[in-house]
Amino acid sequence: MKQLKLTGFVIFWFFLTESLTLSTKPQDVDDVSITQKFIEENVGYITIIVFAQYIQEASFEEVEMLVKTMTEYRDKCLADTTLPECSKLANYVLLENICALEGLPQKHNFSHCCSKVDLEEKRLCFFHNKKADVGFLPPLPTLDPEEKCQTYKNNRESFLNNYIYEVSRRNPFVFAPTLLTVAARFEEITKTCCEEQDKANCFRTKAEPVIQYLKASSSFQKNVCGALIKFGLPVLESINVAILSQKFPKIEFKELISLLEDVSSKYDGCCEGDAVQCIRSRSKVMSHICLKQDSISSKIKECCEKKIPERGECIISSNKDDRPKDLSLREAKFTESENVCEERDANQTSFMAEFLYEYSRRHPELSTPELLRIAGVYDDLLKECCHTENPPDCYRHAEHKFNETTEKSLKIVQQECERSQNLGKDDLKYYYLIKLTKMAPQLSTEELTFLGKEMVTALTTCCTLSEEFACVDNLVDLVLGELCGINENRNINPGVDHCCKTNFAFRRPCFEGLEADKAYVPPATSQGLFTFHTDLCQAHDEELQRKKDRFLVNLVKLKPELPDEELQSLLTDFTNVVVKCCQEEGPEACFSEEGPKVAAKSQAA
Ligand SMILES: *[C@@H]1O[C@H](CO)[C@@H](O)[C@H](O)[C@H]1NC(C)=O
Ligand SMILES: *[C@@H]1O[C@H](CO)[C@@H](O)[C@H](O)[C@H]1NC(C)=O
Ligand SMILES: *[C@@H]1O[C@H](CO)[C@@H](O)[C@H](O)[C@H]1NC(C)=O
């Protein structure tokens, strides 16, 4: 956890002086004060995000109380910055005020965090209080569109506050700038749709891309933070080198390294949920990029004209820049030069970073994990070669090894995409539900069905795209990141733990080779799995599908040793029983006759 520390310089809520002295360029100064103003103006939203992400159980009324306190604090400090309480760290002030809310630490069970004196420990305690599995919260409330528009018109502030609150507590790891962007888009949609005749339809179609965007950002951010927490700064930096070099192939290595420092330090605050630090360091990265855009990318001009927080979100989702024309397809320096080992010995970190940079900017078609795998293969090869008598002879075949690695990964993706095309959505989902449940039967049924659906989404989104490989490999890796967890050591079972913790880049091949958990002991009784009721007849489409998914997962948990075909066949039996019995006059009698038959078949199998 060492890496989740404040990064050298201290940032105060309302003191600009320190940050100002750090920058000398006028545009930087502008950016710093614009960011400052943004933070001051958005104290309410920021407070809601931090509180609702840390204490997801808190009610909206409780959150509003804290907003009031923080707004007063801001006004007081803006009026007189010399007050002693105004020179405290933003996140500290927030946490102090959360702890000072009467009765709340006991009510929501976080007093142990409040009793920590050390600020760092306190932050970490709150961070560990975040729950990735939000099954304990009701689904996002859906208001009638007319009602929504009326509420917005009557009380814009409270309406938006409530929206940010509901979204934040259900997405406890999403970075604050992303949530603020989502909220801004939601307000635009509300404004537009409330003018329309068919409001419901307008909300539905316009909200969909925003929801997708939130989901994708959340998934990515969780994965990177999980990597930082499990593997530390070096892995975070490699991820960033690969991503930045692919996105900005024109950038020079020196420039990349200077950018990398800013980018990597951004994750400290963002991952841990320190919204103010996150907004500030994000803004610093984006100023850096926009200031030097001529030497970084030709694709971000429009983004750089936007304001916070859209500017950052826009740059992050912008397209990869074109490869410079004079960039050769191969970089001979790393495989053909005589003195590779000497250069590596001079500074291994920087040498490996440069290799990853050169390889990534030449290979926009590869996924992030694949680029890291290749860097891993190269590192292993040099470790071996630099000890031989004739190193150049040994590492001359490096490129061949890189190709081999990629071909292996390509093959896996091709198989996955073929399966996806052959099976169709439902059967594909059943395939992954069985596979995931056998692998990690300890997980909750909710989580397993969620992960299974995510796998299907990844494949149906990516297969047949021109960037099929990178798309599948990136997205499936995100699902595994979700499975491995973000802020906790999950201890699911030794096999899964091993794949989650051993090597970030090779997580996917590791899971690929993972078999059913042999040490798992299934429940002794069927726990009512084969006792069916008439509620199955009332359930329609989506709800019935959900019940089928749950039946299958629970069946695998009960009978993990059955082959996939038997499990699938029992699911078909279940579906047939539902169809048959629901057509009868007395479904209950039919169910009590048919249920035991399915149970008996599962026993015999
Ligand atoms: C409260 O938190 C403690 C410490 O995290 C935990 O051990 C305990 O089970 C929690 N109690 C409830 C009711 O959630
Ligand atoms: C190696 O290079 C990195 C990045 O350029 C630098 O931060 C680090 O201090 C260097 N290490 C040594 C031992 O020179
Ligand atoms: C590796 O693959 C690339 C692209 O497919 C190809 O151009 C190159 O010749 C291959 N190199 C070796 C050594 O197989």
XYZ file of C-alpha atoms in Angstrom, residues 92-455:
364
model
C -8.637 15.428 5.629
C -11.215 18.137 6.186
C -13.807 16.008 4.463
C -13.018 12.895 6.474
C -12.977 14.901 9.711
C -16.391 16.280 8.939
C -17.764 12.887 7.976
C -16.580 11.562 11.332
C -18.092 14.540 13.143
C -21.612 13.796 11.873
C -23.400 12.775 15.008
C -24.138 9.075 15.403
C -23.189 8.291 11.832
C -19.917 6.424 12.399
C -21.781 4.008 14.673
C -24.854 3.798 12.491
C -22.907 2.933 9.354
C -20.122 1.060 11.093
C -17.075 3.168 10.305
C -16.041 4.372 13.770
C -12.883 2.300 13.512
C -11.782 4.527 10.615
C -12.570 7.708 12.532
C -10.502 6.581 15.491
C -7.345 6.383 13.352
C -5.122 9.371 14.129
C -2.667 9.059 11.284
C -4.094 10.694 8.185
C -2.686 8.080 5.843
C -4.124 5.230 7.879
C -7.436 7.004 8.031
C -7.540 7.397 4.268
C -6.722 3.762 3.742
C -9.335 2.657 6.240
C -12.027 4.566 4.388
C -10.712 3.237 1.112
C -11.036 -0.339 2.360
C -14.561 0.424 3.468
C -15.629 0.750 -0.182
C -17.665 -2.173 -1.384
C -17.315 -3.180 -5.014
C -20.326 -5.480 -4.807
C -23.240 -3.070 -4.487
C -25.875 -5.800 -4.270
C -26.905 -4.448 -0.865
C -28.245 -1.290 -2.513
C -31.589 -1.173 -4.307
C -31.413 -0.747 -8.097
C -31.040 2.830 -9.307
C -34.453 4.434 -8.751
C -36.231 5.261 -11.973
C -38.524 8.238 -11.845
C -41.337 8.798 -14.238
C -40.013 11.213 -16.912
C -42.699 13.826 -16.212
C -41.878 13.675 -12.552
C -38.174 13.932 -13.353
C -38.682 17.052 -15.411
C -40.884 18.618 -12.765
C -38.321 17.961 -10.042
C -35.561 19.363 -12.198
C -37.563 22.505 -12.906
C -38.524 23.024 -9.286
C -35.183 22.334 -7.707
C -32.282 21.872 -10.076
C -29.656 21.789 -7.327
C -31.273 19.102 -5.224
C -32.181 17.071 -8.311
C -28.587 16.964 -9.541
C -27.224 16.367 -6.057
C -29.472 13.375 -5.763
C -28.377 12.043 -9.120
C -24.671 12.331 -8.268
C -25.372 10.700 -4.914
C -27.182 7.721 -6.420
C -24.572 7.174 -9.118
C -21.554 7.639 -6.836
C -22.624 5.160 -4.179
C -23.190 2.523 -6.839
C -19.851 3.242 -8.520
C -17.532 3.656 -5.550
C -14.315 3.474 -7.556
C -15.091 5.796 -10.450
C -12.876 8.866 -10.533
C -14.488 12.152 -9.571
C -13.894 13.918 -12.926
C -15.712 11.081 -14.703
C -18.684 11.323 -12.353
C -18.798 15.093 -12.801
C -18.762 14.641 -16.571
C -21.537 12.071 -16.376
C -23.581 14.441 -14.221
C -23.068 17.297 -16.663
C -24.210 15.112 -19.560
C -27.171 13.929 -17.554
C -28.218 17.526 -17.017
C -27.935 18.245 -20.743
C -30.105 15.228 -21.478
C -32.647 16.337 -18.911
C -32.804 19.820 -20.431
C -33.248 18.459 -23.946
C -35.663 15.664 -23.165
C -37.944 17.729 -20.953
C -38.731 19.847 -24.022
C -39.724 16.801 -26.045
C -43.111 15.240 -26.598
C -41.982 11.663 -26.032
C -39.835 12.231 -22.965
C -39.450 8.585 -21.982
C -38.062 7.604 -25.347
C -35.733 10.593 -25.412
C -34.299 9.769 -21.976
C -33.865 6.136 -22.925
C -31.968 6.702 -26.160
C -29.871 9.601 -24.934
C -28.968 8.057 -21.596
C -27.730 4.779 -23.075
C -24.362 6.058 -24.373
C -23.742 7.890 -21.098
C -24.400 4.710 -19.115
C -22.075 2.765 -21.405
C -19.430 5.416 -20.996
C -19.739 5.276 -17.210
C -19.535 1.488 -17.219
C -16.495 1.434 -19.461
C -14.691 4.107 -17.451
C -15.509 2.373 -14.201
C -14.256 -0.947 -15.473
C -10.998 0.525 -16.749
C -10.322 2.645 -13.683
C -10.998 -0.263 -11.344
C -8.641 -2.468 -13.272
C -5.772 0.017 -13.229
C -6.284 0.769 -9.549
C -6.421 -2.941 -8.784
C -3.089 -3.329 -10.606
C -1.568 -0.442 -8.645
C -2.697 -1.846 -5.330
C -1.717 -5.445 -6.029
C 1.486 -4.884 -7.987
C 2.665 -1.405 -7.121
C 4.008 1.532 -9.061
C 6.212 -0.331 -11.599
C 3.219 -2.147 -13.091
C 1.129 1.023 -13.102
C 3.943 2.756 -14.976
C 4.232 -0.016 -17.554
C 0.506 0.136 -18.178
C 0.753 3.851 -18.697
C 3.795 3.605 -20.973
C 1.953 1.129 -23.179
C -1.253 3.158 -23.309
C 0.415 6.535 -23.842
C 2.812 5.245 -26.493
C -0.011 3.672 -28.477
C -2.137 6.767 -28.180
C 0.679 9.212 -28.883
C 3.122 7.381 -31.215
C 4.715 10.692 -32.159
C 5.841 11.583 -28.649
C 9.560 11.446 -27.866
C 10.720 9.113 -25.145
C 11.980 11.932 -22.931
C 8.685 13.731 -23.196
C 6.839 10.511 -22.435
C 8.830 10.006 -19.245
C 8.093 13.478 -18.034
C 4.402 12.995 -18.805
C 4.463 9.592 -17.166
C 5.412 11.050 -13.812
C 2.336 13.262 -13.822
C 0.084 10.496 -15.098
C 1.206 7.939 -12.565
C 0.974 10.276 -9.604
C -2.567 11.091 -10.660
C -3.621 7.579 -9.715
C -2.666 8.016 -6.054
C -5.511 10.376 -5.325
C -7.922 9.081 -7.927
C -7.739 5.426 -6.941
C -8.034 6.086 -3.284
C -11.039 8.346 -3.612
C -9.416 11.679 -2.823
C -11.537 13.656 -5.271
C -9.800 17.006 -4.844
C -6.331 15.621 -5.390
C -7.660 13.597 -8.296
C -9.138 16.646 -10.015
C -5.974 18.645 -9.476
C -3.523 16.053 -10.688
C -5.745 15.165 -13.623
C -5.811 18.804 -14.561
C -2.038 18.973 -14.323
C -1.674 16.034 -16.723
C -4.080 17.550 -19.210
C -2.379 20.978 -19.117
C 0.890 19.251 -19.761
C -0.532 17.377 -22.751
C -2.336 20.382 -24.201
C 0.633 22.693 -23.739
C 2.843 20.352 -25.750
C 0.259 18.995 -28.113
C 2.318 19.802 -31.216
C 4.856 17.220 -30.210
C 2.315 14.840 -28.658
C -0.724 14.328 -30.856
C -2.681 15.809 -33.717
C -5.964 14.342 -32.462
C -6.593 16.360 -29.350
C -6.882 19.943 -30.572
C -10.629 20.087 -30.016
C -10.346 18.398 -26.644
C -7.850 20.961 -25.441
C -10.305 23.743 -26.159
C -12.812 22.249 -23.744
C -13.145 23.051 -20.066
C -12.590 20.919 -16.963
C -13.668 18.154 -16.519
C -14.693 17.471 -20.151
C -11.208 18.299 -21.434
C -9.646 15.341 -19.648
C -12.433 12.926 -20.474
C -12.194 13.982 -24.115
C -8.430 13.430 -24.289
C -8.740 10.051 -22.600
C -11.320 8.852 -25.094
C -9.686 10.444 -28.153
C -8.400 8.222 -30.949
C -4.867 6.997 -31.288
C -2.751 9.396 -33.302
C -1.397 8.235 -36.674
C 1.944 6.537 -36.699
C 4.705 8.925 -37.829
C 5.602 8.188 -41.458
C 9.286 7.773 -40.769
C 8.743 5.273 -37.976
C 10.174 1.948 -39.132
C 8.181 -1.178 -38.345
C 11.017 -2.627 -36.334
C 13.339 -1.097 -33.808
C 16.679 -2.829 -34.319
C 18.251 -1.235 -31.266
C 16.788 -3.817 -28.912
C 17.438 -6.975 -30.846
C 20.353 -6.376 -33.154
C 22.667 -3.978 -31.382
C 25.873 -5.424 -29.936
C 25.641 -3.733 -26.574
C 22.064 -4.353 -25.462
C 23.196 -5.832 -22.159
C 25.429 -2.866 -21.336
C 22.616 -0.442 -22.025
C 20.260 -2.475 -19.955
C 22.682 -2.597 -17.050
C 23.048 1.184 -17.062
C 19.435 1.569 -15.988
C 17.070 -1.365 -16.250
C 13.910 0.582 -15.444
C 14.483 3.181 -18.066
C 15.755 0.635 -20.597
C 12.660 -1.525 -20.251
C 10.403 1.507 -20.397
C 12.043 2.545 -23.631
C 11.602 -0.902 -25.102
C 7.932 -0.905 -24.198
C 7.565 2.582 -25.656
C 9.192 1.624 -28.951
C 7.200 -1.581 -29.245
C 3.855 -0.045 -28.269
C 4.023 2.934 -30.618
C 4.682 0.522 -33.477
C 1.835 -1.825 -32.562
C -1.496 -0.044 -32.260
C -3.216 -3.367 -33.036
C -2.122 -5.020 -29.789
C -3.836 -4.880 -26.411
C -2.278 -3.387 -23.292
C -1.808 -6.772 -21.584
C -0.234 -8.170 -24.756
C 2.308 -5.341 -24.884
C 3.156 -6.013 -21.249
C 3.498 -9.725 -21.996
C 5.980 -8.955 -24.750
C 7.954 -6.692 -22.442
C 7.934 -9.555 -19.930
C 9.173 -12.016 -22.526
C 11.942 -9.606 -23.533
C 12.956 -9.031 -19.926
C 13.173 -12.769 -19.272
C 15.134 -13.288 -22.455
C 17.722 -10.654 -21.558
C 18.077 -12.022 -18.050
C 19.047 -15.259 -19.677
C 21.075 -13.937 -22.613
C 23.144 -11.401 -20.718
C 24.639 -14.280 -18.778
C 25.766 -16.180 -21.840
C 29.096 -15.889 -23.575
C 27.684 -14.403 -26.716
C 24.608 -12.334 -25.787
C 23.887 -10.862 -29.279
C 23.658 -14.371 -30.627
C 21.190 -15.204 -27.912
C 18.829 -12.225 -28.156
C 18.880 -12.065 -31.953
C 15.805 -14.291 -31.904
C 13.857 -11.958 -29.668
C 11.470 -10.861 -32.370
C 10.609 -14.420 -33.134
C 9.690 -14.883 -29.478
C 7.530 -11.764 -29.535
C 5.673 -13.107 -32.529
C 5.186 -16.444 -30.838
C 3.710 -14.756 -27.783
C 1.321 -12.733 -29.878
C 0.305 -15.710 -31.954
C -0.583 -17.632 -28.822
C -2.785 -14.811 -27.591
C -4.315 -14.334 -31.029
C -5.277 -17.963 -31.105
C -7.087 -17.720 -27.783
C -9.035 -14.701 -28.987
C -9.879 -16.371 -32.286
C -11.259 -19.367 -30.423
C -13.289 -17.109 -28.170
C -14.716 -15.229 -31.120
C -15.528 -18.416 -32.982
C -17.331 -19.713 -29.923
C -19.177 -16.446 -29.672
C -20.349 -16.701 -33.272
C -21.274 -20.372 -33.056
C -23.146 -20.335 -29.800
C -25.307 -17.261 -29.848
C -25.748 -14.983 -26.878
C -27.582 -17.230 -24.408
C -25.511 -20.364 -24.857
C -22.367 -18.283 -24.775
C -23.462 -16.882 -21.439
C -24.184 -20.371 -20.078
C -20.747 -21.466 -21.223
C -19.085 -18.692 -19.218
C -21.390 -19.074 -16.223
C -20.332 -22.700 -15.951
C -16.675 -21.931 -16.538
C -16.550 -19.069 -14.045
C -18.523 -20.897 -11.371
C -16.335 -23.985 -11.613
C -13.297 -21.760 -11.325
C -14.548 -19.618 -8.438
C -17.570 -21.319 -6.790
C -16.957 -19.258 -3.648
C -18.215 -16.062 -5.299
C -21.810 -14.968 -4.827
C -24.385 -15.977 -7.421
C -24.937 -12.270 -8.208
C -21.303 -11.660 -8.910
C -20.920 -14.757 -11.048
C -23.922 -13.910 -13.206
C -22.620 -10.355 -13.513
C -19.178 -11.531 -14.636
C -20.677 -14.009 -17.094
C -22.708 -11.243 -18.696
C -19.652 -9.020 -18.897
C -17.759 -11.731 -20.757
